[in-house]
Amino acid sequence: RSDIYSLGAVFYELISGAAPLKGKSALDTMRLQMTEIPASLQKFELPEKVPLSLENLIFKMMSKDPEKRQA
């Protein structure tokens, strides 16, 4: 299920143009990935609004609990 998380992070970055979480160092980024939730895709100024169903899918893929991610 780590691959599912990674795919969700790639989708997030493709849509928003920004990494889901970015720390000041690699270690800080890893800490953020374990403790923080990325900003909603609705907060980005994008050419088109991201459907809430797509955002929910991406955030499920990036769930901190691997059991809550898609199998």
PDB file of C-alpha atoms in Angstrom:
ATOM      1  CA  ARG A   1       0.000   0.000   0.000  1.00  0.00           C
ATOM      2  CA  SER A   2       2.987   2.299   0.060  1.00  0.00           C
ATOM      3  CA  ASP A   3       2.729   2.377  -3.737  1.00  0.00           C
ATOM      4  CA  ILE A   4      -0.844   3.654  -3.390  1.00  0.00           C
ATOM      5  CA  TYR A   5       0.407   6.472  -1.125  1.00  0.00           C
ATOM      6  CA  SER A   6       3.107   7.348  -3.655  1.00  0.00           C
ATOM      7  CA  LEU A   7       0.623   7.395  -6.530  1.00  0.00           C
ATOM      8  CA  GLY A   8      -1.664   9.678  -4.519  1.00  0.00           C
ATOM      9  CA  ALA A   9       1.256  12.032  -3.884  1.00  0.00           C
ATOM     10  CA  VAL A  10       2.066  12.082  -7.613  1.00  0.00           C
ATOM     11  CA  PHE A  11      -1.580  12.856  -8.484  1.00  0.00           C
ATOM     12  CA  TYR A  12      -1.600  15.629  -5.866  1.00  0.00           C
ATOM     13  CA  GLU A  13       1.533  17.201  -7.336  1.00  0.00           C
ATOM     14  CA  LEU A  14       0.319  16.831 -10.942  1.00  0.00           C
ATOM     15  CA  ILE A  15      -2.899  18.667 -10.113  1.00  0.00           C
ATOM     16  CA  SER A  16      -1.594  21.324  -7.714  1.00  0.00           C
ATOM     17  CA  GLY A  17       1.920  21.851  -9.054  1.00  0.00           C
ATOM     18  CA  ALA A  18       3.275  21.470  -5.508  1.00  0.00           C
ATOM     19  CA  ALA A  19       4.449  18.584  -3.376  1.00  0.00           C
ATOM     20  CA  PRO A  20       1.852  17.480  -0.813  1.00  0.00           C
ATOM     21  CA  LEU A  21       4.265  18.221   2.039  1.00  0.00           C
ATOM     22  CA  LYS A  22       7.659  19.879   1.811  1.00  0.00           C
ATOM     23  CA  GLY A  23       9.986  20.374   4.748  1.00  0.00           C
ATOM     24  CA  LYS A  24      13.228  22.289   5.060  1.00  0.00           C
ATOM     25  CA  SER A  25      15.182  19.034   4.756  1.00  0.00           C
ATOM     26  CA  ALA A  26      14.552  15.442   3.690  1.00  0.00           C
ATOM     27  CA  LEU A  27      14.189  14.424   7.345  1.00  0.00           C
ATOM     28  CA  ASP A  28      11.730  17.243   7.992  1.00  0.00           C
ATOM     29  CA  THR A  29       9.689  16.203   4.939  1.00  0.00           C
ATOM     30  CA  MET A  30       9.517  12.609   6.229  1.00  0.00           C
ATOM     31  CA  ARG A  31       8.344  13.884   9.620  1.00  0.00           C
ATOM     32  CA  LEU A  32       5.656  15.980   7.948  1.00  0.00           C
ATOM     33  CA  GLN A  33       4.473  12.989   5.908  1.00  0.00           C
ATOM     34  CA  MET A  34       3.959  11.053   9.134  1.00  0.00           C
ATOM     35  CA  THR A  35       2.204  13.814  11.082  1.00  0.00           C
ATOM     36  CA  GLU A  36       0.605  16.428   8.790  1.00  0.00           C
ATOM     37  CA  ILE A  37      -2.198  16.438   6.251  1.00  0.00           C
ATOM     38  CA  PRO A  38      -1.581  18.258   2.942  1.00  0.00           C
ATOM     39  CA  ALA A  39      -3.543  21.408   2.079  1.00  0.00           C
ATOM     40  CA  SER A  40      -6.838  20.896   0.303  1.00  0.00           C
ATOM     41  CA  LEU A  41      -6.612  21.019  -3.480  1.00  0.00           C
ATOM     42  CA  GLN A  42      -9.469  23.548  -3.321  1.00  0.00           C
ATOM     43  CA  LYS A  43      -7.026  26.113  -1.849  1.00  0.00           C
ATOM     44  CA  PHE A  44      -4.882  26.223  -4.997  1.00  0.00           C
ATOM     45  CA  GLU A  45      -5.676  28.702  -7.748  1.00  0.00           C
ATOM     46  CA  LEU A  46      -6.135  26.267 -10.618  1.00  0.00           C
ATOM     47  CA  PRO A  47      -7.634  26.839 -14.084  1.00  0.00           C
ATOM     48  CA  GLU A  48     -10.502  24.514 -13.161  1.00  0.00           C
ATOM     49  CA  LYS A  49     -11.974  23.474  -9.835  1.00  0.00           C
ATOM     50  CA  VAL A  50     -10.920  19.987  -8.732  1.00  0.00           C
ATOM     51  CA  PRO A  51     -13.987  17.767  -8.244  1.00  0.00           C
ATOM     52  CA  LEU A  52     -14.420  16.915  -4.566  1.00  0.00           C
ATOM     53  CA  SER A  53     -14.734  13.224  -5.472  1.00  0.00           C
ATOM     54  CA  LEU A  54     -11.245  13.326  -7.048  1.00  0.00           C
ATOM     55  CA  GLU A  55      -9.786  15.140  -4.042  1.00  0.00           C
ATOM     56  CA  ASN A  56     -11.358  12.567  -1.700  1.00  0.00           C
ATOM     57  CA  LEU A  57      -9.847   9.741  -3.769  1.00  0.00           C
ATOM     58  CA  ILE A  58      -6.372  11.317  -3.661  1.00  0.00           C
ATOM     59  CA  PHE A  59      -6.553  11.969   0.084  1.00  0.00           C
ATOM     60  CA  LYS A  60      -7.701   8.380   0.689  1.00  0.00           C
ATOM     61  CA  MET A  61      -4.664   7.214  -1.286  1.00  0.00           C
ATOM     62  CA  MET A  62      -2.453   9.356   0.976  1.00  0.00           C
ATOM     63  CA  SER A  63      -4.085   8.237   4.221  1.00  0.00           C
ATOM     64  CA  LYS A  64      -1.629   7.956   7.116  1.00  0.00           C
ATOM     65  CA  ASP A  65      -3.154   4.568   8.032  1.00  0.00           C
ATOM     66  CA  PRO A  66      -2.247   2.034   5.310  1.00  0.00           C
ATOM     67  CA  GLU A  67      -5.410   0.034   6.100  1.00  0.00           C
ATOM     68  CA  LYS A  68      -7.547   3.019   5.050  1.00  0.00           C
ATOM     69  CA  ARG A  69      -5.931   3.184   1.605  1.00  0.00           C
ATOM     70  CA  GLN A  70      -7.270   1.325  -1.417  1.00  0.00           C
ATOM     71  CA  ALA A  71      -6.164  -2.318  -1.566  1.00  0.00           C
TER      72      ALA A  71
END
